[in-house]
Coordinates of C-alpha atoms in Angstrom, one line a residue:
P12 CA 108.8 103.2 89.0
D13 CA 110.2 99.6 89.7
V14 CA 109.8 96.7 92.1
A15 CA 112.8 97.5 94.2
T16 CA 111.6 101.1 94.9
A17 CA 108.1 99.8 95.5
R18 CA 109.3 97.2 98.0
R19 CA 111.5 99.7 99.8
I20 CA 108.8 102.4 100.1
G21 CA 106.1 99.8 101.0
R22 CA 108.2 98.2 103.8
Q23 CA 109.1 101.6 105.3
L24 CA 105.5 102.8 105.3
V25 CA 104.3 99.6 107.0
E26 CA 107.2 99.7 109.5
E27 CA 106.3 103.3 110.4
R28 CA 102.6 102.3 110.8
C29 CA 101.6 104.7 108.0
A30 CA 100.0 101.6 106.3
A31 CA 98.8 98.2 107.5
C32 CA 99.6 96.6 104.2
A33 CA 101.2 97.4 100.8
N34 CA 100.2 95.3 97.8
L35 CA 102.6 95.5 94.9
L36 CA 100.8 94.7 91.6
P37 CA 102.6 93.3 88.6
P38 CA 104.2 95.7 86.2
I39 CA 101.8 97.9 84.3
E40 CA 102.4 100.1 81.3
S41 CA 101.3 103.7 81.9
I42 CA 100.7 106.2 79.0
Y43 CA 100.3 109.8 80.2
W44 CA 100.9 113.4 79.4
W45 CA 104.1 114.9 81.0
E46 CA 105.6 118.2 80.2
D47 CA 103.5 118.8 77.0
K48 CA 104.2 115.4 75.4
V49 CA 102.8 111.8 75.6
E50 CA 105.1 109.5 77.6
S51 CA 104.9 105.8 78.5
A52 CA 106.7 103.8 81.2
N53 CA 106.5 100.4 82.9
E54 CA 105.7 100.9 86.5
I55 CA 104.6 99.1 89.6
L56 CA 101.2 100.0 91.2
V57 CA 101.1 99.8 95.0
L58 CA 97.9 99.8 97.0
F59 CA 98.3 100.9 100.6
K60 CA 95.7 100.2 103.3
T61 CA 95.7 102.8 106.0
S62 CA 93.3 104.6 108.4
A63 CA 91.9 108.0 107.9
D64 CA 93.9 109.1 110.9
R65 CA 97.2 108.0 109.3
Y66 CA 96.5 109.2 105.7
H67 CA 98.3 112.5 106.1
A68 CA 101.4 110.7 107.5
L69 CA 101.3 108.2 104.7
E70 CA 101.0 110.9 102.0
T71 CA 103.8 113.1 103.5
T72 CA 106.2 110.1 103.9
L73 CA 105.4 108.7 100.4
R74 CA 106.0 112.1 98.8
Q75 CA 109.4 112.3 100.6
L76 CA 110.4 108.7 99.5
H77 CA 109.0 108.6 96.0
P78 CA 111.4 109.5 93.2
Y79 CA 108.7 111.0 90.9
E80 CA 108.1 114.8 91.0
V81 CA 104.4 114.1 91.1
P82 CA 103.6 110.6 92.3
E83 CA 100.1 109.2 91.8
I84 CA 98.5 109.3 95.3
I85 CA 94.8 108.7 95.3
S86 CA 92.6 108.0 98.3
F87 CA 89.4 106.0 98.4
R88 CA 87.2 105.8 101.5
V89 CA 86.0 102.3 102.4
E90 CA 82.3 102.4 103.2
Q91 CA 82.0 98.7 104.1
G92 CA 84.2 95.7 104.6
L93 CA 84.7 92.7 106.8
P94 CA 84.7 94.2 110.3
E95 CA 87.6 92.0 111.5
Y96 CA 89.7 93.2 108.5
L97 CA 88.9 96.8 109.0
H98 CA 89.7 96.5 112.7
W99 CA 93.1 94.9 111.7
V100 CA 93.9 97.9 109.5
L101 CA 93.0 100.4 112.3
T102 CA 95.1 98.6 114.9
S103 CA 98.0 98.0 112.5
C104 CA 98.2 101.7 111.7
A105 CA 97.8 102.8 115.3
L106 CA 100.8 104.4 116.8
P107 CA 102.0 102.9 120.1
R108 CA 100.8 105.0 123.1
E109 CA 104.3 106.3 123.8
A110 CA 104.6 107.6 120.3
R111 CA 101.3 109.6 120.4

């Protein structure tokens, strides 16, 4: 819902290697249906880069940390990308051997 919450959640997910990166986008205005009426709110959109292996951990942790009852969590598979960047995402999300 706000920059402070987005930073806190983003930092924790990166520190826990659930995500390689969290990009906080500028405030956006959302207009949506909630509990049978149209609502609007200023929010922060966060894009997390993670691996397929770490997606479940990211979703689980994000749901625990997020203050919304139903946070927007949407996954997109990357079909192509700069190989070095994709390798960086995989290695950044990989758990240390002792934690596996």
